[in-house]
Protein backbone atom coordinates (compact mmCIF):
# COMPACT_ATOMS: atom_id res chain seq x y z
CA UNK A 1 0.00 0.00 0.00
CA UNK A 2 1.10 3.58 -0.51
CA UNK A 3 -0.83 4.92 2.49
CA UNK A 4 0.82 7.33 4.93
CA UNK A 5 0.50 4.70 7.68
CA UNK A 6 2.83 2.40 5.71
CA UNK A 7 5.48 5.11 5.68
CA UNK A 8 5.30 5.26 9.48
CA UNK A 9 6.26 1.57 9.59
CA UNK A 10 9.24 2.08 7.28
CA UNK A 11 10.71 5.40 8.41
CA UNK A 12 11.85 5.56 12.05
CA UNK A 13 10.06 8.02 14.33
CA UNK A 14 13.34 9.79 15.14
CA UNK A 15 14.10 10.48 11.46
CA UNK A 16 14.44 14.14 10.56
CA UNK A 17 15.65 15.43 7.23
CA UNK A 18 14.89 15.38 3.54
CA UNK A 19 12.68 12.81 1.88
CA UNK A 20 12.73 12.79 -1.92
CA UNK A 21 9.49 11.61 -3.45
CA UNK A 22 6.84 12.20 -6.09
CA UNK A 23 3.71 14.28 -5.51
CA UNK A 24 1.63 11.50 -3.97
CA UNK A 25 -0.53 13.00 -1.21
CA UNK A 26 0.38 10.36 1.39
CA UNK A 27 3.86 11.87 1.63
CA UNK A 28 2.42 15.28 2.52
CA UNK A 29 0.27 13.72 5.24
CA UNK A 30 3.25 11.80 6.55
CA UNK A 31 5.53 14.86 6.64
CA UNK A 32 2.89 17.01 8.35
CA UNK A 33 2.42 14.31 10.96
CA UNK A 34 6.11 14.56 11.83
CA UNK A 35 5.81 18.19 12.94
CA UNK A 36 8.01 19.82 10.33
CA UNK A 37 11.03 17.58 10.91
CA UNK A 38 10.76 16.17 7.39
CA UNK A 39 11.19 18.22 4.24
CA UNK A 40 9.80 16.78 1.02
CA UNK A 41 12.09 17.17 -1.98
CA UNK A 42 10.36 16.84 -5.33
CA UNK A 43 11.10 14.66 -8.31
CA UNK A 44 11.62 16.43 -11.63
CA UNK A 45 11.27 13.15 -13.53
CA UNK A 46 7.62 12.91 -12.49
CA UNK A 47 7.02 16.47 -13.69
CA UNK A 48 8.88 15.79 -16.92
CA UNK A 49 6.75 12.69 -17.55
CA UNK A 50 3.56 14.78 -17.47
CA UNK A 51 4.93 17.05 -20.23
CA UNK A 52 6.09 14.02 -22.19
CA UNK A 53 2.54 12.65 -22.02
CA UNK A 54 1.21 16.00 -23.31
CA UNK A 55 3.58 16.28 -26.28
CA UNK A 56 1.12 14.81 -28.78
CA UNK A 57 -1.63 17.28 -27.88
CA UNK A 58 0.61 20.35 -27.44
CA UNK A 59 3.86 19.54 -29.27
CA UNK A 60 5.45 23.00 -29.36
CA UNK A 61 4.84 23.91 -25.73
CA UNK A 62 5.58 20.44 -24.37
CA UNK A 63 8.69 20.29 -26.55
CA UNK A 64 9.89 23.60 -25.14
CA UNK A 65 9.56 22.26 -21.58
CA UNK A 66 11.18 18.93 -22.50
CA UNK A 67 14.21 20.73 -24.00
CA UNK A 68 14.66 22.71 -20.79
CA UNK A 69 14.37 19.53 -18.71
CA UNK A 70 16.99 17.94 -20.99
CA UNK A 71 19.36 20.85 -20.24
CA UNK A 72 18.90 20.32 -16.50
CA UNK A 73 19.55 16.60 -16.86
CA UNK A 74 22.63 17.20 -19.02
CA UNK A 75 24.19 19.20 -16.19
CA UNK A 76 23.29 16.48 -13.69
CA UNK A 77 24.92 13.87 -15.93
CA UNK A 78 28.13 15.94 -16.13
CA UNK A 79 28.15 16.30 -12.35
CA UNK A 80 27.68 12.55 -11.97
CA UNK A 81 30.44 11.73 -14.47
CA UNK A 82 32.92 13.99 -12.67
CA UNK A 83 31.83 12.59 -9.30
CA UNK A 84 31.14 16.09 -8.06
CA UNK A 85 30.59 16.39 -4.33
CA UNK A 86 27.67 18.19 -2.67
CA UNK A 87 29.39 21.61 -2.61
CA UNK A 88 30.31 21.57 -6.29
CA UNK A 89 26.85 20.26 -7.22
CA UNK A 90 25.22 23.07 -5.28
CA UNK A 91 27.50 25.69 -6.86
CA UNK A 92 26.94 24.41 -10.41
CA UNK A 93 23.20 24.21 -9.88
CA UNK A 94 23.12 27.74 -8.47
CA UNK A 95 25.07 28.97 -11.48
CA UNK A 96 23.22 27.08 -14.24
CA UNK A 97 20.15 25.17 -13.11
CA UNK A 98 18.60 28.01 -11.10
CA UNK A 99 18.30 30.11 -14.26
CA UNK A 100 16.59 27.29 -16.18
CA UNK A 101 14.24 26.55 -13.29
CA UNK A 102 13.32 30.24 -13.10
CA UNK A 103 12.53 30.30 -16.81
CA UNK A 104 10.39 27.16 -16.45
CA UNK A 105 8.47 28.65 -13.53
CA UNK A 106 7.75 31.92 -15.35
CA UNK A 107 6.45 29.95 -18.35
CA UNK A 108 4.25 27.76 -16.13
CA UNK A 109 2.75 30.77 -14.37
CA UNK A 110 2.16 32.56 -17.67
CA UNK A 111 0.44 29.52 -19.21
CA UNK A 112 -1.72 29.07 -16.11
CA UNK A 113 -2.64 32.77 -16.01
CA UNK A 114 -3.75 33.03 -19.64
CA UNK A 115 -5.84 29.83 -19.29
CA UNK A 116 -4.56 28.52 -22.61
CA UNK A 117 -5.15 24.89 -21.66
CA UNK A 118 -8.17 23.31 -20.05
CA UNK A 119 -7.40 21.98 -16.56
CA UNK A 120 -8.38 18.42 -17.54
CA UNK A 121 -6.25 18.38 -20.70
CA UNK A 122 -2.89 16.63 -20.55
CA UNK A 123 -1.07 19.96 -20.77
CA UNK A 124 -3.35 21.50 -18.14
CA UNK A 125 -2.61 18.60 -15.81
CA UNK A 126 1.13 18.88 -16.47
CA UNK A 127 1.09 22.61 -15.67
CA UNK A 128 -0.96 22.14 -12.51
CA UNK A 129 1.20 19.26 -11.30
CA UNK A 130 4.42 21.20 -11.90
CA UNK A 131 3.14 24.31 -10.13
CA UNK A 132 1.82 22.23 -7.23
CA UNK A 133 5.22 20.59 -6.81
CA UNK A 134 7.29 23.71 -7.44
CA UNK A 135 8.45 24.49 -3.88
CA UNK A 136 9.67 20.91 -3.39
CA UNK A 137 11.30 20.89 -6.85
CA UNK A 138 13.49 23.84 -5.87
CA UNK A 139 15.19 22.04 -2.99
CA UNK A 140 17.79 20.29 -5.15
CA UNK A 141 19.13 23.75 -6.07
CA UNK A 142 19.89 24.52 -2.42
CA UNK A 143 21.18 21.15 -1.31
CA UNK A 144 23.93 19.37 -3.21
CA UNK A 145 23.15 16.11 -1.42
CA UNK A 146 19.75 15.90 -3.11
CA UNK A 147 19.22 14.46 -6.55
CA UNK A 148 17.19 16.15 -9.28
CA UNK A 149 14.75 13.23 -9.10
CA UNK A 150 14.20 9.95 -7.29
CA UNK A 151 14.93 7.74 -10.32
CA UNK A 152 17.87 5.98 -8.63
CA UNK A 153 15.56 4.63 -5.95
CA UNK A 154 12.71 3.89 -8.33
CA UNK A 155 15.04 1.95 -10.62
CA UNK A 156 16.38 0.01 -7.64
CA UNK A 157 12.92 -1.09 -6.46
CA UNK A 158 11.44 -1.72 -9.92
CA UNK A 159 12.46 -5.44 -10.03
CA UNK A 160 10.68 -6.02 -6.72
CA UNK A 161 7.54 -4.22 -7.87
CA UNK A 162 7.49 -6.05 -11.22
CA UNK A 163 8.16 -9.38 -9.55
CA UNK A 164 5.31 -8.82 -7.12
CA UNK A 165 2.97 -8.13 -10.03
CA UNK A 166 4.25 -10.95 -12.22
CA UNK A 167 4.08 -13.59 -9.49
CA UNK A 168 0.69 -12.58 -8.16
CA UNK A 169 -1.04 -15.80 -9.30
CA UNK A 170 1.90 -18.16 -8.98
CA UNK A 171 0.70 -21.41 -7.43
CA UNK A 172 -2.99 -20.66 -7.99
CA UNK A 173 -4.29 -23.92 -9.47
CA UNK A 174 -7.42 -22.35 -10.96
CA UNK A 175 -5.46 -19.66 -12.75
CA UNK A 176 -2.89 -22.12 -14.08
CA UNK A 177 -5.50 -24.66 -15.23
CA UNK A 178 -7.75 -22.05 -16.80
CA UNK A 179 -4.78 -20.44 -18.52
CA UNK A 180 -3.52 -23.73 -19.98
CA UNK A 181 -6.85 -24.79 -21.46
CA UNK A 182 -7.94 -21.51 -23.02
mmCIF file of C-alpha atoms in Angstrom:
data_model
loop_
_atom_site.group_PDB
_atom_site.id
_atom_site.type_symbol
_atom_site.label_atom_id
_atom_site.label_comp_id
_atom_site.label_asym_id
_atom_site.label_seq_id
_atom_site.Cartn_x
_atom_site.Cartn_y
_atom_site.Cartn_z
ATOM 1 C CA UNK A 1 0.000 0.000 0.000
ATOM 2 C CA UNK A 2 1.097 3.582 -0.507
ATOM 3 C CA UNK A 3 -0.834 4.922 2.490
ATOM 4 C CA UNK A 4 0.820 7.331 4.933
ATOM 5 C CA UNK A 5 0.504 4.699 7.675
ATOM 6 C CA UNK A 6 2.827 2.396 5.712
ATOM 7 C CA UNK A 7 5.480 5.111 5.684
ATOM 8 C CA UNK A 8 5.302 5.256 9.475
ATOM 9 C CA UNK A 9 6.263 1.571 9.591
ATOM 10 C CA UNK A 10 9.242 2.081 7.278
ATOM 11 C CA UNK A 11 10.707 5.397 8.411
ATOM 12 C CA UNK A 12 11.847 5.563 12.048
ATOM 13 C CA UNK A 13 10.055 8.020 14.329
ATOM 14 C CA UNK A 14 13.337 9.787 15.141
ATOM 15 C CA UNK A 15 14.103 10.481 11.455
ATOM 16 C CA UNK A 16 14.443 14.145 10.562
ATOM 17 C CA UNK A 17 15.652 15.430 7.228
ATOM 18 C CA UNK A 18 14.890 15.384 3.536
ATOM 19 C CA UNK A 19 12.676 12.808 1.880
ATOM 20 C CA UNK A 20 12.733 12.791 -1.921
ATOM 21 C CA UNK A 21 9.491 11.612 -3.455
ATOM 22 C CA UNK A 22 6.843 12.195 -6.089
ATOM 23 C CA UNK A 23 3.707 14.277 -5.512
ATOM 24 C CA UNK A 24 1.632 11.499 -3.968
ATOM 25 C CA UNK A 25 -0.531 13.004 -1.207
ATOM 26 C CA UNK A 26 0.379 10.360 1.391
ATOM 27 C CA UNK A 27 3.864 11.873 1.626
ATOM 28 C CA UNK A 28 2.424 15.284 2.517
ATOM 29 C CA UNK A 29 0.272 13.720 5.241
ATOM 30 C CA UNK A 30 3.247 11.796 6.550
ATOM 31 C CA UNK A 31 5.528 14.858 6.644
ATOM 32 C CA UNK A 32 2.888 17.007 8.351
ATOM 33 C CA UNK A 33 2.422 14.306 10.964
ATOM 34 C CA UNK A 34 6.109 14.560 11.834
ATOM 35 C CA UNK A 35 5.807 18.194 12.939
ATOM 36 C CA UNK A 36 8.008 19.825 10.328
ATOM 37 C CA UNK A 37 11.033 17.581 10.914
ATOM 38 C CA UNK A 38 10.756 16.173 7.394
ATOM 39 C CA UNK A 39 11.188 18.223 4.238
ATOM 40 C CA UNK A 40 9.804 16.782 1.021
ATOM 41 C CA UNK A 41 12.087 17.174 -1.977
ATOM 42 C CA UNK A 42 10.360 16.844 -5.333
ATOM 43 C CA UNK A 43 11.102 14.665 -8.312
ATOM 44 C CA UNK A 44 11.625 16.433 -11.625
ATOM 45 C CA UNK A 45 11.271 13.146 -13.526
ATOM 46 C CA UNK A 46 7.616 12.908 -12.491
ATOM 47 C CA UNK A 47 7.024 16.472 -13.687
ATOM 48 C CA UNK A 48 8.883 15.795 -16.924
ATOM 49 C CA UNK A 49 6.749 12.687 -17.547
ATOM 50 C CA UNK A 50 3.557 14.782 -17.474
ATOM 51 C CA UNK A 51 4.931 17.046 -20.226
ATOM 52 C CA UNK A 52 6.093 14.021 -22.194
ATOM 53 C CA UNK A 53 2.540 12.645 -22.020
ATOM 54 C CA UNK A 54 1.210 15.999 -23.309
ATOM 55 C CA UNK A 55 3.577 16.278 -26.281
ATOM 56 C CA UNK A 56 1.117 14.808 -28.780
ATOM 57 C CA UNK A 57 -1.629 17.278 -27.880
ATOM 58 C CA UNK A 58 0.608 20.345 -27.444
ATOM 59 C CA UNK A 59 3.862 19.540 -29.271
ATOM 60 C CA UNK A 60 5.447 22.998 -29.360
ATOM 61 C CA UNK A 61 4.841 23.908 -25.734
ATOM 62 C CA UNK A 62 5.578 20.438 -24.369
ATOM 63 C CA UNK A 63 8.692 20.286 -26.549
ATOM 64 C CA UNK A 64 9.890 23.599 -25.137
ATOM 65 C CA UNK A 65 9.557 22.263 -21.581
ATOM 66 C CA UNK A 66 11.178 18.933 -22.496
ATOM 67 C CA UNK A 67 14.213 20.729 -24.004
ATOM 68 C CA UNK A 68 14.659 22.706 -20.788
ATOM 69 C CA UNK A 69 14.370 19.531 -18.710
ATOM 70 C CA UNK A 70 16.990 17.943 -20.994
ATOM 71 C CA UNK A 71 19.356 20.854 -20.242
ATOM 72 C CA UNK A 72 18.905 20.320 -16.504
ATOM 73 C CA UNK A 73 19.549 16.596 -16.855
ATOM 74 C CA UNK A 74 22.626 17.200 -19.022
ATOM 75 C CA UNK A 75 24.195 19.203 -16.194
ATOM 76 C CA UNK A 76 23.293 16.484 -13.689
ATOM 77 C CA UNK A 77 24.923 13.874 -15.931
ATOM 78 C CA UNK A 78 28.129 15.940 -16.133
ATOM 79 C CA UNK A 79 28.155 16.302 -12.351
ATOM 80 C CA UNK A 80 27.684 12.549 -11.967
ATOM 81 C CA UNK A 81 30.438 11.735 -14.465
ATOM 82 C CA UNK A 82 32.922 13.989 -12.667
ATOM 83 C CA UNK A 83 31.833 12.586 -9.295
ATOM 84 C CA UNK A 84 31.136 16.092 -8.056
ATOM 85 C CA UNK A 85 30.590 16.388 -4.326
ATOM 86 C CA UNK A 86 27.673 18.194 -2.671
ATOM 87 C CA UNK A 87 29.394 21.613 -2.610
ATOM 88 C CA UNK A 88 30.307 21.573 -6.289
ATOM 89 C CA UNK A 89 26.855 20.259 -7.222
ATOM 90 C CA UNK A 90 25.218 23.071 -5.276
ATOM 91 C CA UNK A 91 27.497 25.694 -6.856
ATOM 92 C CA UNK A 92 26.937 24.414 -10.407
ATOM 93 C CA UNK A 93 23.202 24.214 -9.880
ATOM 94 C CA UNK A 94 23.119 27.739 -8.470
ATOM 95 C CA UNK A 95 25.068 28.970 -11.479
ATOM 96 C CA UNK A 96 23.222 27.085 -14.242
ATOM 97 C CA UNK A 97 20.146 25.166 -13.107
ATOM 98 C CA UNK A 98 18.595 28.013 -11.103
ATOM 99 C CA UNK A 99 18.299 30.112 -14.257
ATOM 100 C CA UNK A 100 16.593 27.290 -16.178
ATOM 101 C CA UNK A 101 14.238 26.545 -13.292
ATOM 102 C CA UNK A 102 13.317 30.240 -13.098
ATOM 103 C CA UNK A 103 12.531 30.297 -16.814
ATOM 104 C CA UNK A 104 10.390 27.164 -16.451
ATOM 105 C CA UNK A 105 8.473 28.645 -13.530
ATOM 106 C CA UNK A 106 7.755 31.917 -15.355
ATOM 107 C CA UNK A 107 6.448 29.946 -18.347
ATOM 108 C CA UNK A 108 4.251 27.760 -16.133
ATOM 109 C CA UNK A 109 2.749 30.768 -14.365
ATOM 110 C CA UNK A 110 2.163 32.559 -17.672
ATOM 111 C CA UNK A 111 0.440 29.524 -19.206
ATOM 112 C CA UNK A 112 -1.717 29.070 -16.114
ATOM 113 C CA UNK A 113 -2.639 32.774 -16.015
ATOM 114 C CA UNK A 114 -3.751 33.030 -19.645
ATOM 115 C CA UNK A 115 -5.836 29.831 -19.292
ATOM 116 C CA UNK A 116 -4.561 28.524 -22.609
ATOM 117 C CA UNK A 117 -5.148 24.893 -21.664
ATOM 118 C CA UNK A 118 -8.172 23.308 -20.054
ATOM 119 C CA UNK A 119 -7.396 21.980 -16.562
ATOM 120 C CA UNK A 120 -8.377 18.418 -17.537
ATOM 121 C CA UNK A 121 -6.245 18.380 -20.699
ATOM 122 C CA UNK A 122 -2.886 16.628 -20.548
ATOM 123 C CA UNK A 123 -1.070 19.957 -20.769
ATOM 124 C CA UNK A 124 -3.346 21.504 -18.137
ATOM 125 C CA UNK A 125 -2.613 18.598 -15.808
ATOM 126 C CA UNK A 126 1.133 18.884 -16.474
ATOM 127 C CA UNK A 127 1.094 22.612 -15.669
ATOM 128 C CA UNK A 128 -0.957 22.143 -12.507
ATOM 129 C CA UNK A 129 1.202 19.258 -11.297
ATOM 130 C CA UNK A 130 4.421 21.200 -11.902
ATOM 131 C CA UNK A 131 3.142 24.309 -10.125
ATOM 132 C CA UNK A 132 1.817 22.231 -7.227
ATOM 133 C CA UNK A 133 5.224 20.590 -6.814
ATOM 134 C CA UNK A 134 7.285 23.708 -7.437
ATOM 135 C CA UNK A 135 8.447 24.487 -3.880
ATOM 136 C CA UNK A 136 9.670 20.913 -3.393
ATOM 137 C CA UNK A 137 11.302 20.887 -6.850
ATOM 138 C CA UNK A 138 13.491 23.840 -5.867
ATOM 139 C CA UNK A 139 15.188 22.042 -2.992
ATOM 140 C CA UNK A 140 17.786 20.293 -5.150
ATOM 141 C CA UNK A 141 19.128 23.751 -6.073
ATOM 142 C CA UNK A 142 19.891 24.523 -2.424
ATOM 143 C CA UNK A 143 21.177 21.146 -1.309
ATOM 144 C CA UNK A 144 23.929 19.368 -3.215
ATOM 145 C CA UNK A 145 23.155 16.109 -1.420
ATOM 146 C CA UNK A 146 19.752 15.896 -3.109
ATOM 147 C CA UNK A 147 19.224 14.458 -6.555
ATOM 148 C CA UNK A 148 17.193 16.153 -9.277
ATOM 149 C CA UNK A 149 14.754 13.227 -9.097
ATOM 150 C CA UNK A 150 14.204 9.948 -7.287
ATOM 151 C CA UNK A 151 14.932 7.741 -10.316
ATOM 152 C CA UNK A 152 17.870 5.982 -8.634
ATOM 153 C CA UNK A 153 15.563 4.626 -5.947
ATOM 154 C CA UNK A 154 12.706 3.889 -8.325
ATOM 155 C CA UNK A 155 15.039 1.946 -10.618
ATOM 156 C CA UNK A 156 16.384 0.006 -7.643
ATOM 157 C CA UNK A 157 12.921 -1.091 -6.465
ATOM 158 C CA UNK A 158 11.443 -1.723 -9.923
ATOM 159 C CA UNK A 159 12.458 -5.444 -10.034
ATOM 160 C CA UNK A 160 10.683 -6.022 -6.723
ATOM 161 C CA UNK A 161 7.539 -4.216 -7.869
ATOM 162 C CA UNK A 162 7.485 -6.052 -11.219
ATOM 163 C CA UNK A 163 8.156 -9.382 -9.545
ATOM 164 C CA UNK A 164 5.313 -8.822 -7.116
ATOM 165 C CA UNK A 165 2.966 -8.125 -10.028
ATOM 166 C CA UNK A 166 4.248 -10.955 -12.222
ATOM 167 C CA UNK A 167 4.084 -13.589 -9.492
ATOM 168 C CA UNK A 168 0.686 -12.577 -8.158
ATOM 169 C CA UNK A 169 -1.035 -15.798 -9.295
ATOM 170 C CA UNK A 170 1.899 -18.158 -8.985
ATOM 171 C CA UNK A 171 0.702 -21.407 -7.426
ATOM 172 C CA UNK A 172 -2.988 -20.656 -7.993
ATOM 173 C CA UNK A 173 -4.289 -23.917 -9.474
ATOM 174 C CA UNK A 174 -7.422 -22.348 -10.955
ATOM 175 C CA UNK A 175 -5.462 -19.661 -12.748
ATOM 176 C CA UNK A 176 -2.893 -22.123 -14.084
ATOM 177 C CA UNK A 177 -5.501 -24.656 -15.229
ATOM 178 C CA UNK A 178 -7.751 -22.045 -16.804
ATOM 179 C CA UNK A 179 -4.778 -20.439 -18.522
ATOM 180 C CA UNK A 180 -3.521 -23.734 -19.976
ATOM 181 C CA UNK A 181 -6.850 -24.789 -21.460
ATOM 182 C CA UNK A 182 -7.944 -21.510 -23.024
#
